[in-house]
Short mmCIF file of C-alpha atoms in Angstrom, two decimals:
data_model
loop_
_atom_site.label_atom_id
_atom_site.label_comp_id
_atom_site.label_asym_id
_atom_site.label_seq_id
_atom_site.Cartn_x
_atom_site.Cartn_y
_atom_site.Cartn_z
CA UNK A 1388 -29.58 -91.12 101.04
CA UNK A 1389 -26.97 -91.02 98.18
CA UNK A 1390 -29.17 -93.34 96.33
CA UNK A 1391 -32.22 -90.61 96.20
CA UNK A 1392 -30.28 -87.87 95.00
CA UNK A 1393 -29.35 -89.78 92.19
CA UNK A 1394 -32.83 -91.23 91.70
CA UNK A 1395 -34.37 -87.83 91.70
CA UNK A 1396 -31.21 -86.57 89.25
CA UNK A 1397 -32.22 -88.74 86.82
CA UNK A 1398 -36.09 -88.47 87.44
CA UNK A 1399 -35.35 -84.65 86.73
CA UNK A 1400 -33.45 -85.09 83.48
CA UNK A 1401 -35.88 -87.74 81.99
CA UNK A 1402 -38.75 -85.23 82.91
CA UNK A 1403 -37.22 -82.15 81.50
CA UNK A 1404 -36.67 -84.57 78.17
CA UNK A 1405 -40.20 -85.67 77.86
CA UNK A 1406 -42.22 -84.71 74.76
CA UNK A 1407 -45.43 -84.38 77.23
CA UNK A 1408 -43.46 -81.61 79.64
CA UNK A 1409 -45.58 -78.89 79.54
CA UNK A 1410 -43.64 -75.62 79.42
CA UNK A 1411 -43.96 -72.74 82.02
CA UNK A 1412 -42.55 -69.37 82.78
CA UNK A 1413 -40.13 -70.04 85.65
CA UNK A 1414 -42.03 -68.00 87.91
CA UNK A 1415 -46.08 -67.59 87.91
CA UNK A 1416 -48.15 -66.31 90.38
CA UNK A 1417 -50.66 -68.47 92.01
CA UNK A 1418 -48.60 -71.67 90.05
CA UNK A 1419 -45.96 -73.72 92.28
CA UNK A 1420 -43.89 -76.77 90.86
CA UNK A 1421 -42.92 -79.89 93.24
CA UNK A 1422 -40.90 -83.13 92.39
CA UNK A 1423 -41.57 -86.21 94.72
CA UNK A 1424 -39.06 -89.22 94.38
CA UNK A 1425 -40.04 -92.56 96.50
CA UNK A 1426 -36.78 -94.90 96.52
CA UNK A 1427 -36.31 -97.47 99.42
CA UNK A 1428 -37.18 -96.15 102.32
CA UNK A 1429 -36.59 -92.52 101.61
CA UNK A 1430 -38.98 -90.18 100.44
CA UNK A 1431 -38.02 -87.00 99.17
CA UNK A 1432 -40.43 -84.10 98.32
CA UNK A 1433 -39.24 -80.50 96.80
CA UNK A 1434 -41.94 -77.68 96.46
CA UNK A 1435 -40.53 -74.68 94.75
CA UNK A 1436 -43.21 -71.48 94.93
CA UNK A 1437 -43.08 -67.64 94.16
CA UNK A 1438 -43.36 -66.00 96.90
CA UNK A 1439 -46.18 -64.32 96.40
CA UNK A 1440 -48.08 -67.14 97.16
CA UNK A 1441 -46.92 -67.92 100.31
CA UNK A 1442 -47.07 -64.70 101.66
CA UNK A 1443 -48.12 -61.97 99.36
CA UNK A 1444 -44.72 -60.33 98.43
CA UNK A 1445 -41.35 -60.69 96.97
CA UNK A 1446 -39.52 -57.66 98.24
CA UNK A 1447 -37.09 -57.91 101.44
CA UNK A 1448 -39.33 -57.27 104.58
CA UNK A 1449 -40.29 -54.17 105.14
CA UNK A 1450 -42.57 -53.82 108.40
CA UNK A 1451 -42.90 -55.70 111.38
CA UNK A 1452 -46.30 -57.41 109.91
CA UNK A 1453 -44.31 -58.58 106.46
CA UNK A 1454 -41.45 -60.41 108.74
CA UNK A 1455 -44.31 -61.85 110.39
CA UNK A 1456 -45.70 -63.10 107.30
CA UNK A 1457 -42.39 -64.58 105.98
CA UNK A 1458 -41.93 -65.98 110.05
CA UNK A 1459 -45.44 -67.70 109.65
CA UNK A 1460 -45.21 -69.16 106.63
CA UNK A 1461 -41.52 -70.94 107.20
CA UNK A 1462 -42.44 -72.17 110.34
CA UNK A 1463 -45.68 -73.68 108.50
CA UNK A 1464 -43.16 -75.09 105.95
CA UNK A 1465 -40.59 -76.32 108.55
CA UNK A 1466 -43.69 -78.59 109.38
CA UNK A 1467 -44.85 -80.86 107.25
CA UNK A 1468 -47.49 -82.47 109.43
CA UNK A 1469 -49.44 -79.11 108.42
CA UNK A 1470 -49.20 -79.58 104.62
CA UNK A 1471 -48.66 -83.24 103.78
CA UNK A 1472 -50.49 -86.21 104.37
CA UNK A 1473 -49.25 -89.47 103.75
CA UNK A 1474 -51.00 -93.03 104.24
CA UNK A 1475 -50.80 -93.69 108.05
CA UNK A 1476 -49.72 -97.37 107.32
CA UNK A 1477 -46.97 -96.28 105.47
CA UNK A 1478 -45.27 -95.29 109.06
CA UNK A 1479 -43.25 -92.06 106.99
CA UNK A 1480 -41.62 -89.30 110.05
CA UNK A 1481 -40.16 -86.19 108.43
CA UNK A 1482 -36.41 -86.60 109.23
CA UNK A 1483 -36.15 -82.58 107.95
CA UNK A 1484 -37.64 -79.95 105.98
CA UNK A 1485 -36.29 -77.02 104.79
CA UNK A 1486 -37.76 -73.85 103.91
CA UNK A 1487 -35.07 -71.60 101.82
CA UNK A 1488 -36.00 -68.00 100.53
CA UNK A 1489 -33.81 -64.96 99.99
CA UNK A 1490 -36.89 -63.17 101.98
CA UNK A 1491 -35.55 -65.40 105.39
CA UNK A 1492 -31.89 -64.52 105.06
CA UNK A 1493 -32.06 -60.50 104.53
CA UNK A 1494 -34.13 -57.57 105.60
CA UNK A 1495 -33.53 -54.24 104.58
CA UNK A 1496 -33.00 -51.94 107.35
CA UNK A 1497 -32.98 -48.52 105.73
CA UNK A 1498 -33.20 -45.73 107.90
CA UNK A 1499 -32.88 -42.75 105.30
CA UNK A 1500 -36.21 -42.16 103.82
CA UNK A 1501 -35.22 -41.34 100.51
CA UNK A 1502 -33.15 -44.92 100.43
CA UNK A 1503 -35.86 -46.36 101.53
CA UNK A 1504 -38.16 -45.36 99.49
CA UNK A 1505 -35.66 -46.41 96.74
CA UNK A 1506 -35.27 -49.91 98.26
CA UNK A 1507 -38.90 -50.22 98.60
CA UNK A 1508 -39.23 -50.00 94.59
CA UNK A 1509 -36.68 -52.07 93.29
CA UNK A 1510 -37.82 -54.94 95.61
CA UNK A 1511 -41.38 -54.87 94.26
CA UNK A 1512 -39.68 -55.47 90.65
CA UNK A 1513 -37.51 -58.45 91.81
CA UNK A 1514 -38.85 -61.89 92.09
CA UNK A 1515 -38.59 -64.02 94.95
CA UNK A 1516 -38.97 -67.77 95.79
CA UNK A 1517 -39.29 -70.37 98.17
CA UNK A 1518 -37.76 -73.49 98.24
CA UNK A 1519 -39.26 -76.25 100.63
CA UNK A 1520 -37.14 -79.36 100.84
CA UNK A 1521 -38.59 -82.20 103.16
CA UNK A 1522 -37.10 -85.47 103.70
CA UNK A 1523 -39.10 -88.94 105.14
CA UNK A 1524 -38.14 -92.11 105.90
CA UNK A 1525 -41.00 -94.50 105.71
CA UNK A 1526 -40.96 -97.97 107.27
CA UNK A 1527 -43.37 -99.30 104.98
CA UNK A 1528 -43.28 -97.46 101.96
CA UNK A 1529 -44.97 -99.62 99.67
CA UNK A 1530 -48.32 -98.34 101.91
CA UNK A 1531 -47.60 -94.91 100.01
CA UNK A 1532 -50.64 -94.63 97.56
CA UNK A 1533 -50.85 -90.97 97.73
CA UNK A 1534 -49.97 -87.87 98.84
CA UNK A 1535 -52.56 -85.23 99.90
CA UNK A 1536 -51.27 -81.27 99.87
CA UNK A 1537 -54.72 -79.93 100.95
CA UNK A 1538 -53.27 -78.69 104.08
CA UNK A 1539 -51.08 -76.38 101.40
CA UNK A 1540 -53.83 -75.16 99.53
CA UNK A 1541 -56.16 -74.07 102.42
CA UNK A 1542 -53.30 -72.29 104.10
CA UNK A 1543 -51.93 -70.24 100.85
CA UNK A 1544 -54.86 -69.61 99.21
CA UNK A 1545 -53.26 -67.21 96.27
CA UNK A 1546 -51.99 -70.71 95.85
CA UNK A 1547 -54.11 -71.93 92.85
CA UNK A 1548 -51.98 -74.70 90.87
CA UNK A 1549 -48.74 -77.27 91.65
CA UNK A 1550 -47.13 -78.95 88.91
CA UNK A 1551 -46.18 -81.92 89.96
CA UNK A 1552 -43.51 -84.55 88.47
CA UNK A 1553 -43.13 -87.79 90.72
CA UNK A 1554 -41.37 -90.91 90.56
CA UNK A 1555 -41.22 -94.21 92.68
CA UNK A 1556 -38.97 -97.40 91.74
CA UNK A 1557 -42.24 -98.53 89.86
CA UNK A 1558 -43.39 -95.80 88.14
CA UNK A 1559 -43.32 -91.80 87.45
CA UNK A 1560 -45.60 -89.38 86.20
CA UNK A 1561 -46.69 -85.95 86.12
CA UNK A 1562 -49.80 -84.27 87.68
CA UNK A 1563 -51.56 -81.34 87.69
CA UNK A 1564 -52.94 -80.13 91.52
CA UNK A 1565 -55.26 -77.31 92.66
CA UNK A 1566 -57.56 -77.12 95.90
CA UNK A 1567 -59.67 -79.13 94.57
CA UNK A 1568 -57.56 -82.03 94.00
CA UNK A 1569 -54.67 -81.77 96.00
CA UNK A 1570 -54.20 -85.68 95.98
CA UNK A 1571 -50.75 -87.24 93.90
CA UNK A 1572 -51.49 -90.84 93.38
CA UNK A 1573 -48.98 -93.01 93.15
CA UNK A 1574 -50.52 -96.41 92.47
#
């Protein structure tokens, strides 16, 4: 596992160097970034998305229906089944996935009006992510040819565009994905 951390490291720091490294804001609605790193056995994917396009907001909770939404959308997240398709012959199980967001781990619970009211402002100004980390291990991982996130698309659609930087022990590249082509290939 040591090995892909250090693959994707250095994937990362080569990508950030490259002339063709198209520069964005680090946070755009409707845009998400994702690095994908294929060494061995191990496939690593990290999706990194405002979070109003997962689920519409980027203030703390407020009611009952916006901790749903943030509820909904991690435990899409937390399975990866519903968002990424891999080649069957490839034999790849998701060994974890990880949905992080400073959404999950507060909610306000004002009870003054006034504060809350307060609260309820600043939050709208602040921006908020999420940060999906998923981990496979593939028995066959030379059967990987592509990667489909259509499953991503159709269930966020404020989510219009993924930038996408990947890299297996044969080759990396960069690609641009939207609903209608939500396919990374890697061959």
């Amino acid at each position: 596992m040591k090995t892909i951390y250090i693959f994707l490291s250095f994937f990362i720091g080569c990508a950030w160097a490259s002339e063709d490294h198209r520069e964005h804001d680090a946070h755009v609605h409707g845009h998400a970034e994702m690095t994908l790193a294929l060494s061995g056995k191990e496939l690593e994917l990290e999706l990194n998305s405002p979070a109003m396009n997962l689920v519409g907001f980027e203030y703390q909770p407020q009611s009952n229906d916006d901790r749903k939404k943030v509820k909904d959308a991690v435990t899409f997240l937390n399975r990866p089944v519903n968002w990424i398709e891999l080649d069957p012959a490839a034999d790849c199980s998701a060994e974890k996935a990880h949905t992080q967001s400073p959404l999950i781990a507060k909610e306000s619970h004002a009870t003054d009006t006034h504060e809350h009211e307060h609260e309820h402002e600043a939050n709208h100004e602040q921006h908020s992510d999420f940060l999906i980390n998923v981990h496979y291990r593939c028995s066959n991982p030379d059967k990987i040819t592509s990667v489909n996130l259509k499953g991503l698309f159709q269930q966020f659609p404020a989510l219009q565009e993924i930038d996408t930087q990947w890299l297996t022990e044969r080759r990396q590249s960069a690609s641009e994905l939207d609903a209608k082509h939500p396919v990374i290939r890697l061959q």
